[in-house]
XYZ file of C-alpha atoms in Angstrom:
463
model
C -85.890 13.789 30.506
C -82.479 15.443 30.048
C -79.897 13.091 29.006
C -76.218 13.991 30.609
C -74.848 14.209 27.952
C -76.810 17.029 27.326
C -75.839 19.128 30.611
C -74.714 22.672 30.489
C -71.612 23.802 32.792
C -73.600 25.586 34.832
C -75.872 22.298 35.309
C -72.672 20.152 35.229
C -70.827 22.679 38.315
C -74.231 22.429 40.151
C -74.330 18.791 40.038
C -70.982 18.114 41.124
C -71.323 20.698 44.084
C -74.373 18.881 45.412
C -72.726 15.501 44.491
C -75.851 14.281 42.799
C -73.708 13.661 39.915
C -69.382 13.017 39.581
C -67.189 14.271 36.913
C -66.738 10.185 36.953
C -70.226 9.429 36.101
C -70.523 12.507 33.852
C -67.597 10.983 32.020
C -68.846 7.038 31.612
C -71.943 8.909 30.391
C -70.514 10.869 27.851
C -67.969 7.998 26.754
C -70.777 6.012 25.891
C -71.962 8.471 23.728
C -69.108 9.245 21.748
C -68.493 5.564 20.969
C -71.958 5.387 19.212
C -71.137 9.070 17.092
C -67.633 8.652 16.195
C -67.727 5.923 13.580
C -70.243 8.471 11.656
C -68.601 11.426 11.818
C -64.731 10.956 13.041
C -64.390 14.564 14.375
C -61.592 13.532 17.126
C -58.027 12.585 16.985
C -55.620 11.501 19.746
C -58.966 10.164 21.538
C -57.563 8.987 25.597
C -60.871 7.576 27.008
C -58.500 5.937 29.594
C -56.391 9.226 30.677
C -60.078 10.911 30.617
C -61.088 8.963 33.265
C -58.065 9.503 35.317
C -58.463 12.861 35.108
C -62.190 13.068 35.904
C -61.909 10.543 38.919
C -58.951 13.411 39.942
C -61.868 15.713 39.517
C -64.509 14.215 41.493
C -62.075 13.825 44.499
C -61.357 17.108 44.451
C -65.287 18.172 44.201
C -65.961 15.808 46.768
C -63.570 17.696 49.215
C -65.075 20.884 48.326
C -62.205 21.790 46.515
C -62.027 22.279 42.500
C -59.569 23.847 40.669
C -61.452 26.223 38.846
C -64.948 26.992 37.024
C -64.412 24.582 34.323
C -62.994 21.237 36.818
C -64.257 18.409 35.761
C -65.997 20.078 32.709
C -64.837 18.100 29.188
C -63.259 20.128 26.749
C -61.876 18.971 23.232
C -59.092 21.176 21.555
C -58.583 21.568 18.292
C -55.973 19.383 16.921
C -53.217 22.730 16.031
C -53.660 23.200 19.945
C -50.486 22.310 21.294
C -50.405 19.390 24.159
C -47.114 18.038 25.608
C -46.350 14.728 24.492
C -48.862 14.566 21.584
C -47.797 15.354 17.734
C -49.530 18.641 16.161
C -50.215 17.119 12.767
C -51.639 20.174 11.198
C -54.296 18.179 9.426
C -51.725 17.085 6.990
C -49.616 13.516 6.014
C -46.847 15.875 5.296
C -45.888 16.262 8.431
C -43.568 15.088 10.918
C -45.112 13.267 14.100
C -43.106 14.641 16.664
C -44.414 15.007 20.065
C -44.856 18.805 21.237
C -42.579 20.061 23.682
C -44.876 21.881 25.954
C -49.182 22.481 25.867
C -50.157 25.490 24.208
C -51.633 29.049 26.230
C -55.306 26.945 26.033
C -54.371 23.728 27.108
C -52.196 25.574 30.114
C -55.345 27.582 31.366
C -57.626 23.989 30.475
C -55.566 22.038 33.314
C -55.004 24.651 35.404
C -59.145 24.854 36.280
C -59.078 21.360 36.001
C -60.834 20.814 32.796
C -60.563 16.893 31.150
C -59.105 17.374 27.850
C -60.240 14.302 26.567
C -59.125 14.356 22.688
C -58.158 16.894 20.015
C -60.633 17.559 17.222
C -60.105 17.367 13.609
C -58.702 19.750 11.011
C -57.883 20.032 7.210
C -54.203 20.510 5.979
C -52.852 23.681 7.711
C -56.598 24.273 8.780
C -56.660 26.205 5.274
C -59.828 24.573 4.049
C -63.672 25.090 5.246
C -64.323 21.471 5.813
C -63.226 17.874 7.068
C -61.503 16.739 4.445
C -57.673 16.087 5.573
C -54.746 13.958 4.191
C -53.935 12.650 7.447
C -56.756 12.655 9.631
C -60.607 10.458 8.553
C -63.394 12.232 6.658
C -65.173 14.277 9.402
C -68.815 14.614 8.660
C -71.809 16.875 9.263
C -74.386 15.102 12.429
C -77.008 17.072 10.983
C -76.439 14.946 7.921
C -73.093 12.706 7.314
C -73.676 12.834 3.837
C -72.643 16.324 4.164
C -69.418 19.111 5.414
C -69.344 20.457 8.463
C -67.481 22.915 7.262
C -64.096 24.113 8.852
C -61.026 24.556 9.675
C -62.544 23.558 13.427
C -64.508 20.637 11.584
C -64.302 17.952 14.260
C -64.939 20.538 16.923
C -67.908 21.830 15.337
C -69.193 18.133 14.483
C -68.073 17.056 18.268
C -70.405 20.055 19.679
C -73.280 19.234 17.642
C -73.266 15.486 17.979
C -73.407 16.500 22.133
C -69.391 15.009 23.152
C -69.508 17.688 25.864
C -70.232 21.302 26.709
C -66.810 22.710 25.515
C -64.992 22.714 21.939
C -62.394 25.188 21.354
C -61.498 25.818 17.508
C -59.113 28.487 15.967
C -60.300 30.681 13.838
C -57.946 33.191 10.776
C -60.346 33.492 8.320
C -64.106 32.216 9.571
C -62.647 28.662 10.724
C -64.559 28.615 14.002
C -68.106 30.982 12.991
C -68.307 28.981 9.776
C -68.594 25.369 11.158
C -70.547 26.777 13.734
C -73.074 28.136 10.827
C -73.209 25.040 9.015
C -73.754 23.089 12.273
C -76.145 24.554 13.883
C -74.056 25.703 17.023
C -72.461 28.771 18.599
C -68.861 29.760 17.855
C -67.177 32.402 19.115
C -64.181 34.475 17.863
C -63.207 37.356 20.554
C -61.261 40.456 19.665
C -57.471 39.200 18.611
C -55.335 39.229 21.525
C -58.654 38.495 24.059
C -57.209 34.354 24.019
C -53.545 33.720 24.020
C -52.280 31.594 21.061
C -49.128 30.347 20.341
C -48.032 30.364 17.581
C -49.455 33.607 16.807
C -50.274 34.673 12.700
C -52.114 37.858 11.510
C -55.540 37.404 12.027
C -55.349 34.238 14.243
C -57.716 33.726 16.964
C -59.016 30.982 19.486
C -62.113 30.431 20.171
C -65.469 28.275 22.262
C -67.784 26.419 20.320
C -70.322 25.370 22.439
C -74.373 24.455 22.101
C -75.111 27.816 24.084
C -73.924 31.082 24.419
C -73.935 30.870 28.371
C -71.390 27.908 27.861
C -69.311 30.081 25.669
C -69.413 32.682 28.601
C -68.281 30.574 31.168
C -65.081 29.094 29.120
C -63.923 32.717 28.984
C -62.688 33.843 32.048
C -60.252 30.862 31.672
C -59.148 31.179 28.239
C -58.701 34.838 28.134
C -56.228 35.013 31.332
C -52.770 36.405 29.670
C -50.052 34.564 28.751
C -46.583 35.795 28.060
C -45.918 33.082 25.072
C -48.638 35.481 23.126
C -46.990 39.360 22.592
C -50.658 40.406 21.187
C -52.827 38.975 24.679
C -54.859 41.646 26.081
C -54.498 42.700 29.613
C -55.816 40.883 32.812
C -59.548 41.632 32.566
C -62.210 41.668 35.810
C -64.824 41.070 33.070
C -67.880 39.333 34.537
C -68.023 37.091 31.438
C -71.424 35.700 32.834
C -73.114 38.784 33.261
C -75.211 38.693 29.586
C -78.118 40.988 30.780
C -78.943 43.857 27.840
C -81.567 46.506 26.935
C -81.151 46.600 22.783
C -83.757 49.714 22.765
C -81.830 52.429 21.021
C -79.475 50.319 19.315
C -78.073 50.904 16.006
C -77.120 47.703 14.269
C -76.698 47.243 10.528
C -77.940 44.814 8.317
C -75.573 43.191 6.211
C -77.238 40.935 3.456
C -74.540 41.404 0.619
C -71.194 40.616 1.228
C -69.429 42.524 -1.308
C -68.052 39.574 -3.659
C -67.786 35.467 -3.119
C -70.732 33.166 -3.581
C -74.093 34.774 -4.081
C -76.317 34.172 -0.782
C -78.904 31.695 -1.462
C -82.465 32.990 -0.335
C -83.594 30.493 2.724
C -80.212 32.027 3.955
C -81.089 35.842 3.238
C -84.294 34.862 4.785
C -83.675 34.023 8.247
C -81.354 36.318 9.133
C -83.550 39.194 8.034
C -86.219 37.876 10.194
C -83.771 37.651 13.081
C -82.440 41.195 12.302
C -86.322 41.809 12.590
C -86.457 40.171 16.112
C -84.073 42.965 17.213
C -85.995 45.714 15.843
C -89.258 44.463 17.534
C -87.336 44.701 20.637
C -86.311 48.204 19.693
C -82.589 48.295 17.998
C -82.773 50.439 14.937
C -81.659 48.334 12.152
C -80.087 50.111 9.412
C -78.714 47.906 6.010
C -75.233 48.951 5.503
C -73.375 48.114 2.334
C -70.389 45.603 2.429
C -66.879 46.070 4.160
C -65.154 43.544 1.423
C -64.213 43.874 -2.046
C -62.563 41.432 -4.565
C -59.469 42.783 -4.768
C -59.049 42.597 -1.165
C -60.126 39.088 -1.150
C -58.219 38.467 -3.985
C -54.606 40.335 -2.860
C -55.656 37.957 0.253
C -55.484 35.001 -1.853
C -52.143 36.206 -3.378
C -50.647 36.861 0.238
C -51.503 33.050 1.794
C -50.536 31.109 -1.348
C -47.341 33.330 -1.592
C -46.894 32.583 2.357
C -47.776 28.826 2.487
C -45.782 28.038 -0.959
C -42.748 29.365 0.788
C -43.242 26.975 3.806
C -43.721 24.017 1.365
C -40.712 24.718 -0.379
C -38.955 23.760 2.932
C -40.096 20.451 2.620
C -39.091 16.901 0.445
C -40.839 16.343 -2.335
C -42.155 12.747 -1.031
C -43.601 14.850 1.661
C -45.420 17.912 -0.279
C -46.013 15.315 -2.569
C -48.435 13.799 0.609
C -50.610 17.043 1.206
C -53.746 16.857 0.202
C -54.057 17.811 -4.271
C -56.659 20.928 -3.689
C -54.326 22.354 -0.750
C -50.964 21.236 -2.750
C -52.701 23.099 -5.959
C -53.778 26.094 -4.432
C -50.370 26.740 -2.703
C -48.498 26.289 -5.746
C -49.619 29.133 -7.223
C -47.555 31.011 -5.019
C -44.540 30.247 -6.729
C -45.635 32.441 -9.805
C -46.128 35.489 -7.089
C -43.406 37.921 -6.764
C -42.447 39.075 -3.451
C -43.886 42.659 -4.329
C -47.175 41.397 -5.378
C -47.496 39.219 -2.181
C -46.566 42.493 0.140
C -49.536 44.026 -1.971
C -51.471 41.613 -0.831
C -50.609 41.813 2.460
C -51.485 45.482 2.368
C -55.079 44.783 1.412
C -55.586 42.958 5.317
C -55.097 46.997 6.109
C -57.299 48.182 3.551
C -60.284 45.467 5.197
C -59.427 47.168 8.347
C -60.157 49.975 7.838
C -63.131 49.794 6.159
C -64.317 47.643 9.093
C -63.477 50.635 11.293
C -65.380 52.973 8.820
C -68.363 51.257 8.876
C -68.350 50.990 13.311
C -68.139 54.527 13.537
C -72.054 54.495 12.137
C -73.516 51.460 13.862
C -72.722 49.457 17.470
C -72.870 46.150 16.071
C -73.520 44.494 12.407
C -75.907 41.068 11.437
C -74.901 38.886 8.545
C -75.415 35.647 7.216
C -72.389 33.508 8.332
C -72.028 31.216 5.475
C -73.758 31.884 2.124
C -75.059 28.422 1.326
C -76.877 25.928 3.257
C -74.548 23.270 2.582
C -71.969 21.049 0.627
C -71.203 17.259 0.221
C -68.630 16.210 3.092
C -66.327 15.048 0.368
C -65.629 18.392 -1.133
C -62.570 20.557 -0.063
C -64.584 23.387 -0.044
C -67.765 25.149 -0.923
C -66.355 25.578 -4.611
C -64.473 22.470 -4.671
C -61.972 24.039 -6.943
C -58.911 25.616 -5.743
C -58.443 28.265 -8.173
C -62.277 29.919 -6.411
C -60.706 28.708 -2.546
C -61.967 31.573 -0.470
C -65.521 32.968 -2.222
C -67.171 31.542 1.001
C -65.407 33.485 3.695
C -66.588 37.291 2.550
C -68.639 37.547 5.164
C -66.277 36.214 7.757
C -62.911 37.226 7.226
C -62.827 41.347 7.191
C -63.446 40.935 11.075
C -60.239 38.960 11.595
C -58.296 41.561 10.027
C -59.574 44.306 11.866
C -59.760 41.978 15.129
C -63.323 42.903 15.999
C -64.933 39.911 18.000
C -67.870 38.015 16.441
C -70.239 34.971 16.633
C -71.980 32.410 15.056
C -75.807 31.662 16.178
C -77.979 29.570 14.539
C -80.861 31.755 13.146
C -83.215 28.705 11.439
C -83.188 25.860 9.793
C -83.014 25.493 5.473
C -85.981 23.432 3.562
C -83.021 20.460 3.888
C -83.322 20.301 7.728
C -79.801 22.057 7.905
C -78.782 24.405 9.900
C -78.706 28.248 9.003
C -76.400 30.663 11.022
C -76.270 34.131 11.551
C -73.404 36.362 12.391
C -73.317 38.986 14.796
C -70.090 41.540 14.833
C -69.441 43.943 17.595
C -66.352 46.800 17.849
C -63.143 45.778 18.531
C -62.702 44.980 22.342
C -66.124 44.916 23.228
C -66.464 40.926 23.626
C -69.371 41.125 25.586
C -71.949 42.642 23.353
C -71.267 39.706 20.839
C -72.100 37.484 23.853
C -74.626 39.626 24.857
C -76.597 40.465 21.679
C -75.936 36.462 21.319
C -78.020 35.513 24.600
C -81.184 37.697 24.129
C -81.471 36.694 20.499
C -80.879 32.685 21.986
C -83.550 33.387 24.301
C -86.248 34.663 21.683
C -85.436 31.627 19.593
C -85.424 29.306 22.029
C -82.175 28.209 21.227
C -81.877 24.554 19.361
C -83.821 21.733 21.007
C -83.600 19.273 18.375
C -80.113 18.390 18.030
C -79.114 15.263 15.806
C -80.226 12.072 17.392
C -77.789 9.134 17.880
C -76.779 7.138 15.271
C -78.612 3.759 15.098
């Protein structure tokens, strides 16, 4: 029997229409559940179970009069903790900042309350969400539900770790480098980054994206019509679009998608990785795509003059600050940044330049295939203690090769898990489509989702 906590949107909107269930009740439900997870894996900050309540008993009046604000009223919906809200302090994962309440919500949490969404808590990040995991100076150790011993990865790491562990249909994560696709991967659910510009941010950054992380790619869909409605704040959002983002019908016959099993440099793939995602690239070809390997977009000296660029960039922010308070960010973020002190401004504009030259070989390789498979993440796993993959700041970004060439050239791609490792953790698979063309990610998403059956054993309570 389906718990409801496990309820789609499209179960949860049916529900409420025929009033055989409230946003109220859904709520109590899902509060409940939360308060047996959280001790294990901490994934939320600024948690309001009472102002959640409010808000859903709102909701359910207005359902009950026939009347909701829009398709995602009385759905819950955690934001990631850099997501602006009025009244509430954007920590930025770190002790080294300031706790002043934000002026005004961000583009996302705008759009969230105007369909009537209950934002019920922000999710965790690492300092400056620069780090692929839950470690944070400021906020708890967020932890894997697959397995707390281990990461759920990051920068999104309590939103990925809220999705998994079932706190509600909708997460929303940001994502500059792999921060929502890679959690996603290591997590076992779907993440999606659209094309640049699709979601309004604010603040914007090169290569900065919002995104839904979500159990299924139809609950992914239905966030999008809300989050991708334009918003003046954001200089790069995309015009008002009549996209049916539900509509995730497709024929692959004929399609030419590439095979990428090598991502050019970073940590070597491990094999039960390589593994599943060529049998899923196989899955497509049964079903008549033409898959084709193609060679990697990424080199090291791109990833490297990337490296040069962020230090050189987040040194000059710390700079700004006392030394009792850089002296509170978290050693492996501190260490990596300093770095940038030794970089000279001419070196960091070269590595600046070498977001162009990922570009473009993004673009190079999309005028030979429609879409491109990868692994996500190149290892199954990593102890939820560890900063990173490496755990050593001088080697910070060697597992983000296969993720972060398609922020740069602000193509839209996904997460989907693809199998499972001998560990019991969860193995994902990317899927990259051209720049603009959101819906084939969701698309090619849904009919490889459906082949799979999705994932129907998600972590069970803890005890």
């Amino acid at each position: 029997m389906t718990e409801p906590t496990d309820l789609s949107i499209r179960d949860l909107r049916r529900q409420f229409a025929d009033k055989s269930l409230s946003p109220s009740e859904y709520w109590l439900a899902l509060e409940t559940h939360i308060e047996a997870w959280e001790p294990t894996i901490a994934a939320l900050y600024a948690y309001d179970p009472e102002d959640a309540r409010k808000q859903a008993a709102a909701s359910t009046e207005r359902w009950a009069k026939g009347a909701p604000l829009g398709t995602l009223d009385g759905i819950p919906v955690t934001l990631k903790e850099l997501i602006a809200t009025k009244g509430q302090p954007v920590p930025l994962g770190t002790a080294a900042v300031e706790l002043i309440p934000a002026a005004e919500d961000a583009p996302i949490a705008t759009r969230m309350r105007e369909d009537g969404a209950v934002i019920f808590a922000k999710t965790t990040c690492p300092d400056y969400g620069m780090l692929s995991s839950g470690l944070s100076s400021f906020h708890k150790l967020s932890r894997n539900p697959w397995d707390p011993s281990q990461n759920p990865g990051g920068s999104s790491a309590g939103a990925s770790a809220a999705a998994a562990a079932g706190y509600g249909p909708l997460h929303i994560g940001t994502d500059i480098g792999g921060s929502i696709r890679l959690p996603a991967g290591w997590t076992g659910i779907f993440g999606f980054k659209p094309s640049n510009g699709r979601i309004p941010i604010d603040p914007y950054y090169l290569g900065r994206c919002a995104g839904p992380m979500t159990r299924t790619v139809e609950d992914a869909a239905f966030s999008m019509a809300t989050l991708s409605r334009p918003d003046w704040r954001d200089s790069t959002s995309l015009q008002p679009n009549g996209i049916d983002w539900t509509d995730l019908d497709i024929d692959v016959r004929g399609m030419k998608i590439g095979l990428m099993l090598d991502a050019g440099c970073g940590l070597p793939v491990e094999d039960e990785i390589r593994d599943a995602v060529a049998a899923a690239a196989k899955r497509f070809e049964e079903a008549g795509a033409i898959i084709v390997d193609v060679a990697p977009v990424l080199t090291r000296q791109m990833l490297d003059g990337l490296d040069a660029f962020w230090r050189a960039r987040f040194w000059g922010d710390m700079t700004a600050l006392s030394e009792e308070r850089r002296n509170s960010i978290l050693p492996y973020i501190y260490s990596w940044a300093k770095g940038g002190a030794e970089i000279s401004g001419v070196d960091a504009v070269r590595g600046f330049n070498q977001t162009y030259e990922m570009r473009k070989s993004c673009a190079k390789l999309f005028a030979e295939v429609d879409a491109v498979l990868s692994p996500t993440n190149p290892i199954v796993s990593y102890p939820a203690e560890w900063a990173s993959p490496t755990n050593d700041p001088a080697r910070p970004f060697e597992h983000i090769a296969f993720t972060v060439p398609w922020n740069m050239s602000e193509q839209p791609a996904a997460s989907i898990n693809c199998g499972f490792s001998r560990s019991g953790m969860p193995i994902g698979m990317q899927i990259v489509g051209p720049r603009f063309d959101d819906m084939l990610v969701l698309r090619l998403s849904k009919v490889f989702e459906d082949w799979s059956g999705g994932v129907t054993n998600w972590p069970k309570r803890p005890a």
